[in-house]
Coordinates of C-alpha atoms in Angstrom, one line a residue:
M26 CA 149.2 132.2 123.1
K27 CA 148.4 130.5 119.8
K28 CA 148.1 127.1 121.5
I29 CA 145.6 128.6 124.0
M30 CA 143.4 130.0 121.3
V31 CA 143.4 126.7 119.4
A32 CA 142.4 124.9 122.6
A33 CA 139.6 127.4 123.3
L34 CA 138.3 127.0 119.7
A35 CA 138.3 123.2 120.0
A36 CA 136.5 123.3 123.3
A37 CA 133.8 125.7 121.8
F38 CA 133.1 123.2 119.0
L39 CA 133.4 120.0 121.0
T40 CA 131.3 121.0 124.0
P41 CA 127.9 121.1 122.3
I42 CA 128.6 117.7 120.7
A43 CA 129.6 116.2 124.1
M44 CA 126.4 117.5 125.7
A45 CA 124.1 116.2 123.1
D46 CA 122.8 112.7 123.4
V47 CA 123.3 111.7 119.8
T48 CA 123.9 108.2 118.3
I49 CA 125.2 107.4 114.9
Y50 CA 124.1 104.1 113.6
G51 CA 123.6 102.2 110.3
S52 CA 123.7 99.0 108.4
I53 CA 125.4 98.0 105.1
R54 CA 123.5 95.2 103.4
A55 CA 124.2 93.8 99.9
D56 CA 124.2 90.5 98.0
V57 CA 125.6 89.1 94.8
E58 CA 122.9 87.3 93.0
Y59 CA 122.2 85.3 89.9
D60 CA 118.7 86.0 88.6
S61 CA 117.0 83.7 86.1
F62 CA 113.8 84.9 84.3
G63 CA 111.3 82.4 82.9
D64 CA 109.5 82.4 79.6
L65 CA 106.8 85.0 79.1
N66 CA 103.9 84.2 76.8
G67 CA 105.8 81.1 75.5
K68 CA 108.9 83.2 74.6
S69 CA 112.2 83.6 76.3
P70 CA 112.8 87.1 77.7
A71 CA 115.3 89.4 76.0
V72 CA 117.7 88.8 78.9
S73 CA 117.1 85.4 80.5
S74 CA 119.6 85.8 83.3
Q75 CA 121.7 88.4 85.1
T76 CA 124.5 88.5 87.8
R77 CA 124.6 91.6 89.8
I78 CA 125.2 93.3 93.2
V79 CA 121.9 94.3 94.8
D80 CA 121.7 96.7 97.8
S81 CA 119.3 95.5 100.6
S82 CA 118.3 98.9 102.1
S83 CA 121.7 99.9 103.5
R84 CA 121.3 103.0 105.7
I85 CA 123.0 105.5 108.0
G86 CA 121.2 107.4 110.7
F87 CA 121.4 109.9 113.5
K88 CA 119.2 109.8 116.5
G89 CA 119.0 111.7 119.8
T90 CA 117.1 112.2 123.0
D91 CA 116.4 115.1 125.2
K92 CA 115.1 114.8 128.7
W93 CA 112.3 117.3 129.4
D94 CA 111.7 119.0 132.7
N95 CA 108.3 117.3 133.1
G96 CA 109.8 113.8 132.9
W97 CA 109.0 113.2 129.3
T98 CA 111.7 112.6 126.7
G99 CA 112.0 114.3 123.3
I100 CA 113.2 112.0 120.5
W101 CA 114.3 112.6 117.0
Q102 CA 115.8 110.6 114.1
L103 CA 117.2 111.3 110.7
E104 CA 117.8 108.2 108.5
S105 CA 119.0 108.0 105.0
G106 CA 119.4 105.2 102.5
I107 CA 122.8 104.5 101.1
G108 CA 121.5 102.5 98.2
A109 CA 119.3 104.0 95.5
A110 CA 116.8 102.5 93.0
A111 CA 117.9 102.2 89.4
A112 CA 116.8 105.0 87.2
S113 CA 114.5 102.8 85.1
A114 CA 113.4 99.1 84.9
D115 CA 115.2 96.7 82.6
S116 CA 113.5 94.6 79.9
N117 CA 112.4 92.1 82.6
G118 CA 110.7 94.8 84.7
T119 CA 113.3 94.6 87.5
K120 CA 114.5 97.7 89.1
P121 CA 116.8 96.7 92.0
K122 CA 118.7 99.1 94.3
G123 CA 122.4 99.5 94.0
F124 CA 125.0 101.4 96.0
G125 CA 125.1 105.1 95.1
G126 CA 123.0 107.0 97.6
G127 CA 119.4 107.6 98.5
A128 CA 117.4 110.7 99.4
W129 CA 118.7 112.5 102.5
G130 CA 116.2 111.7 105.3
G131 CA 114.4 109.4 102.9
R132 CA 114.1 106.6 105.4
N133 CA 112.4 106.7 108.9
S134 CA 113.0 110.3 110.0
F135 CA 110.9 112.1 112.6
I136 CA 110.6 114.2 115.7
G137 CA 108.5 113.3 118.7
F138 CA 108.4 112.5 122.4
V139 CA 108.0 109.6 124.8
A140 CA 105.5 110.0 127.7
P141 CA 106.2 107.0 130.0
D142 CA 102.6 106.6 131.1
F143 CA 101.0 107.2 127.7
G144 CA 103.3 106.1 124.9
T145 CA 105.4 107.4 122.0
F146 CA 104.3 110.1 119.5
R147 CA 106.1 110.7 116.2
A148 CA 105.6 113.1 113.3
G149 CA 107.5 112.8 110.0
N150 CA 108.6 110.2 107.4
F151 CA 107.8 106.9 109.2
D152 CA 106.7 103.4 108.5
S153 CA 102.9 102.9 108.7
T154 CA 101.5 100.9 111.5
Y155 CA 100.4 98.2 109.0
K156 CA 104.1 97.8 108.1
N157 CA 106.0 98.2 111.4
V158 CA 104.0 95.6 113.3
L159 CA 106.1 93.2 111.2
T160 CA 109.3 95.2 110.7
S161 CA 109.8 96.7 114.1
S162 CA 108.3 94.4 116.8
K163 CA 108.9 91.1 118.5
L164 CA 107.4 89.5 115.3
S165 CA 110.3 90.8 113.3
P166 CA 112.8 87.9 113.8
L167 CA 110.2 85.6 112.1
F168 CA 108.7 88.0 109.5
D169 CA 111.4 90.5 108.6
D170 CA 114.9 89.1 109.3
F171 CA 115.8 88.8 105.6
L172 CA 117.8 90.5 102.9
D173 CA 115.5 92.5 100.5
S174 CA 115.8 90.0 97.7
T175 CA 114.3 87.3 100.0
D176 CA 111.6 89.6 101.5
Y177 CA 108.0 89.0 100.4
K178 CA 106.3 92.2 101.7
G179 CA 105.2 95.5 100.2
K180 CA 104.3 96.9 96.8
N181 CA 103.2 94.2 94.4
A182 CA 104.5 91.6 96.8
T183 CA 102.7 88.4 97.8
F184 CA 102.0 89.5 101.4
S185 CA 101.5 92.8 103.4
Q186 CA 100.7 94.5 100.1
L187 CA 99.6 97.7 101.8
A188 CA 102.8 98.1 103.9
T189 CA 104.5 101.4 103.1
R190 CA 106.3 104.4 104.6
L191 CA 104.5 107.8 104.6
N192 CA 106.3 111.1 104.8
D193 CA 103.3 113.0 106.2
N194 CA 102.7 110.6 109.0
L195 CA 101.4 111.2 112.6
A196 CA 102.1 108.0 114.6
Y197 CA 101.4 106.7 118.1
E198 CA 102.6 103.7 120.0
S199 CA 101.1 103.0 123.4
A200 CA 103.0 101.7 126.4
T201 CA 102.8 98.0 126.9
W202 CA 100.2 96.8 129.4
G203 CA 100.1 93.2 130.4
G204 CA 101.6 92.2 127.0
F205 CA 99.2 94.4 125.0
Q206 CA 100.2 97.4 122.9
I207 CA 98.2 99.6 120.6
R208 CA 99.7 101.4 117.5
A209 CA 98.1 103.8 115.1
N210 CA 98.9 106.4 112.5
V211 CA 97.3 108.7 110.0
G212 CA 98.9 109.7 106.7
L213 CA 97.7 113.3 106.3
D214 CA 96.3 114.6 103.0
G215 CA 97.9 118.1 102.9
S216 CA 96.3 119.1 99.6
P217 CA 92.7 117.9 99.4
Q218 CA 90.6 118.3 96.3
A219 CA 87.1 119.7 96.0
S220 CA 85.7 116.3 96.9
G221 CA 87.5 116.5 100.3
S222 CA 90.7 115.1 101.8
A223 CA 91.9 111.5 101.3
P224 CA 93.9 110.5 104.4
I225 CA 95.2 107.0 105.1
Y226 CA 94.4 105.5 108.5
N227 CA 96.1 102.5 110.3
I228 CA 95.5 100.9 113.7
A229 CA 96.9 97.7 115.2
A230 CA 97.0 95.7 118.4
L231 CA 100.0 93.6 119.4
Y232 CA 100.2 90.9 122.1
N233 CA 103.2 89.1 123.7
I234 CA 103.3 86.3 126.3
G235 CA 106.5 84.3 126.6
G236 CA 107.5 82.9 123.2
F237 CA 104.1 83.8 121.6
N238 CA 103.6 87.1 119.6
A239 CA 100.7 88.2 117.6
S240 CA 99.4 91.3 115.8
L241 CA 96.2 92.4 114.1
A242 CA 96.4 95.5 111.8
Y243 CA 93.8 97.4 109.8
Q244 CA 94.2 100.1 107.1
Y245 CA 91.6 102.3 105.5
A246 CA 92.2 104.6 102.6
K247 CA 89.5 107.0 101.4
D248 CA 89.0 107.9 97.7
R249 CA 91.9 105.7 96.6
N250 CA 92.0 102.4 94.8
F251 CA 94.5 99.6 95.5
A252 CA 96.9 100.7 92.8
Q253 CA 97.0 104.2 94.3
V254 CA 97.7 103.0 97.8
S255 CA 100.1 100.1 97.3
G256 CA 103.6 101.6 97.6
I257 CA 102.3 105.1 98.2
S258 CA 104.8 107.4 100.0
V259 CA 102.9 110.7 100.1
A260 CA 99.4 110.6 101.5
D261 CA 98.3 113.9 99.8
T262 CA 96.7 114.4 96.5
T263 CA 99.1 116.7 94.9
G264 CA 98.7 116.4 91.1
T265 CA 101.3 115.6 88.5
T266 CA 101.0 117.6 85.3
N267 CA 102.0 116.1 81.9
A268 CA 104.3 118.7 80.3
T269 CA 103.1 117.6 76.8
T270 CA 99.4 117.3 77.2
G271 CA 98.9 119.6 80.1
A272 CA 96.6 117.0 81.8
T273 CA 96.9 116.7 85.6
T274 CA 96.6 113.3 87.3
Y275 CA 95.8 113.2 91.0
N276 CA 96.5 110.2 93.2
I277 CA 92.8 109.8 94.1
A278 CA 89.7 108.2 92.7
D279 CA 86.4 109.8 93.8
G280 CA 84.3 107.1 95.5
A281 CA 87.0 104.5 95.7
K282 CA 88.2 102.9 99.0
V283 CA 90.7 100.3 100.1
E284 CA 90.6 98.3 103.3
G285 CA 93.2 95.8 104.6
Y286 CA 93.2 93.4 107.5
Q287 CA 96.5 91.7 108.5
L288 CA 96.8 89.0 111.1
A289 CA 100.2 87.6 112.0
A290 CA 101.3 85.3 114.8
G291 CA 104.4 83.4 115.8
Y292 CA 105.9 81.2 118.5
T293 CA 109.5 80.7 119.4
F294 CA 110.4 77.5 121.3
D295 CA 113.2 77.3 123.8
F296 CA 115.1 74.8 121.7
G297 CA 115.6 77.2 118.8
L298 CA 112.6 76.7 116.5
G299 CA 110.4 79.6 115.5
L300 CA 107.2 79.2 113.5
G301 CA 105.0 82.0 112.1
A302 CA 101.9 82.4 110.0
G303 CA 100.0 85.4 108.5
W304 CA 96.8 86.2 106.8
E305 CA 95.8 89.4 104.9
H306 CA 92.5 90.3 103.4
I307 CA 92.2 93.3 101.0
S308 CA 89.0 94.8 99.6
N309 CA 89.2 97.2 96.7
E310 CA 86.4 99.5 95.6
E311 CA 87.1 101.4 92.4
A312 CA 85.9 105.0 91.6
S313 CA 82.3 105.7 91.0
S314 CA 83.0 106.3 87.3
Y315 CA 85.0 103.0 86.9
V316 CA 83.7 100.6 84.2
A317 CA 85.1 97.1 84.0
T318 CA 86.2 95.7 80.7
A319 CA 87.4 92.3 79.4
A320 CA 90.9 93.3 80.2
T321 CA 90.2 94.6 83.7
H322 CA 88.7 93.5 87.0
A323 CA 85.3 94.1 88.5
K324 CA 84.5 97.3 90.3
S325 CA 84.3 95.7 93.8
T326 CA 86.9 93.0 94.5
S327 CA 88.6 91.3 97.4
W328 CA 91.3 88.7 97.9
N329 CA 93.4 87.0 100.5
N330 CA 97.1 86.6 101.0
Y331 CA 99.0 84.1 103.2
V332 CA 102.5 83.4 104.6
V333 CA 104.1 80.7 106.6
T334 CA 107.6 81.2 107.9
G335 CA 110.1 79.5 110.1
N336 CA 113.6 79.5 111.4
Y337 CA 115.8 77.2 113.4
W338 CA 118.9 78.0 115.3
F339 CA 121.4 75.1 115.1
N340 CA 123.7 77.0 117.4
P341 CA 124.1 80.7 118.4
K342 CA 125.9 81.4 115.2
F343 CA 123.9 79.5 112.5
E344 CA 120.2 80.0 111.6
L345 CA 118.1 78.3 108.8
Q346 CA 115.2 80.4 107.4
G347 CA 112.4 79.3 105.2
L348 CA 109.2 80.9 104.0
Y349 CA 106.2 80.4 101.6
S350 CA 103.9 83.3 100.7
R351 CA 100.9 83.4 98.4
S352 CA 98.8 86.2 97.0
N353 CA 95.5 84.5 96.0
K354 CA 93.3 85.8 93.2
V355 CA 94.4 89.5 93.1
Y356 CA 91.5 91.8 92.1
G357 CA 89.3 88.7 92.5
V358 CA 90.7 87.2 89.2
D359 CA 90.8 83.4 89.5
D360 CA 94.2 82.8 87.9
L361 CA 96.0 85.9 89.1
T362 CA 97.9 84.3 91.9
G363 CA 101.4 84.9 93.0
Q364 CA 103.8 82.7 95.1
Q365 CA 107.2 83.4 96.6
Y366 CA 109.3 80.8 98.4
S367 CA 112.8 80.8 99.8
L368 CA 115.3 78.9 101.9
S369 CA 118.2 80.7 103.5
G370 CA 121.2 79.9 105.7
V371 CA 122.5 82.7 108.0
Y372 CA 125.8 82.6 109.7
Y373 CA 126.8 85.2 112.3
L374 CA 130.4 86.1 111.7
S375 CA 130.3 88.5 114.7
K376 CA 127.8 90.4 116.8
Q377 CA 127.5 92.9 114.0
T378 CA 128.0 90.9 110.8
R379 CA 126.0 88.1 109.3
W380 CA 126.4 86.1 106.0
Y381 CA 123.3 85.1 104.1
T382 CA 123.0 82.4 101.4
S383 CA 119.6 82.1 99.8
A384 CA 117.5 80.5 97.0
V385 CA 114.3 82.3 96.0
G386 CA 111.5 81.6 93.6
L387 CA 108.7 83.9 92.4
K388 CA 105.8 82.6 90.3
N389 CA 102.8 84.3 88.7
D390 CA 99.9 82.1 87.6
G391 CA 98.0 84.8 85.8
K392 CA 96.8 84.4 82.2
T393 CA 98.4 86.2 79.3
T394 CA 95.1 88.0 78.6
G395 CA 92.8 89.9 80.9
Q396 CA 94.0 91.7 84.1
Q397 CA 97.8 92.1 84.3
F398 CA 99.7 92.2 87.5
S399 CA 103.5 91.9 88.1
F400 CA 104.5 90.3 91.4
Q401 CA 107.9 91.3 92.8
N402 CA 110.3 90.7 95.7
N403 CA 111.2 93.6 98.0
S404 CA 114.5 94.5 96.2
V405 CA 112.7 94.3 92.8
S406 CA 115.5 92.1 91.6
L407 CA 112.8 89.5 90.7
V408 CA 109.6 90.4 88.8
A409 CA 107.1 87.8 87.6
K410 CA 104.7 89.0 85.0
N411 CA 101.5 87.0 84.1
G412 CA 102.5 83.4 83.4
Q413 CA 106.1 83.9 84.4
T414 CA 108.3 82.1 87.0
S415 CA 111.7 83.6 88.0
Y416 CA 114.4 82.4 90.4
T417 CA 117.5 83.8 92.2
V418 CA 120.4 82.4 94.2
L419 CA 122.4 84.8 96.2
T420 CA 125.0 85.3 98.8
G421 CA 125.3 88.5 100.8
L422 CA 126.6 90.3 103.9
R423 CA 124.9 92.5 106.5
S424 CA 127.0 94.5 108.9
D425 CA 125.4 96.8 111.5
F426 CA 127.1 99.6 113.3

């Protein structure tokens, strides 16, 4: 009798799991790197070099589908980072992620549906269109197949500086018609101020024919300057109140606006060579009350960013990757230019596991006086302040499941 009851209980718990179409997936990515930080203002930094383990956005996720009666399919995903950013930056300004856990659902997490004739709709915490045309498309093998310490995109990076993930995101991806696809999203402002709401809009077009892929993306942010949009994760204007002074700071600037255009294209040849290039134009309008000083930039500024990237497959297991990216005259300041360059060898140990070995350089040509801007790689293990050049050599593993 006891055995029958145990079997019945087991069946009661196991049946819902068996009926649900749920997939568990993830990726463990980390490298051991030696970072060397160049002189700053003619003086050696307090710590000139470090050897450390850096997480490269390791994650675990759960995703599922549900076939609806009308032929559409419900979709959902819950993805969490395994690595977490350090509590504070070190003396060089670096703040790399290490193993130790991230926010539950802090990565791409959403609910939505797929309508075969119309496309895919998502709502939740999701990469902006400006970001995912490079990170989740046929362009990704050329523009995104890196460990974070080699990656050149995102906040304070040298390219795709407006790429981000928004946790109040409504996103759409069309079906693909004759090689064309449209993507769009809006980051909702759930707590507008008296001056109105400040949403963030993105739209992009992608095209594929044979080995050729291209995308053109546009972003517009109302009542926000570049510093407020770059790296933003919440598209609302909820204020942060200083416990000591009582002053509240809102992530908006009345009268400001930021626009970004990003064009990327690549071609993969049958003999294993892939070549890509990208251009980004950012225009920044500061708040109506903004007054430029000798230490800051003009009220209206614009600048261009560039990247060239390539890979070559010597055989199905070994790939060579190289890239050069340049952020040219940030805030319109002549000398405030950043450059990142890298060369990597990638060896596939199995279908799931690959081994990276890379050398990376990051340079900031900015002057020691005037507008300050710190360029960084995606893992934030390298930061180059005005007039500084930093390097890293690394070896790391990525294993997907």
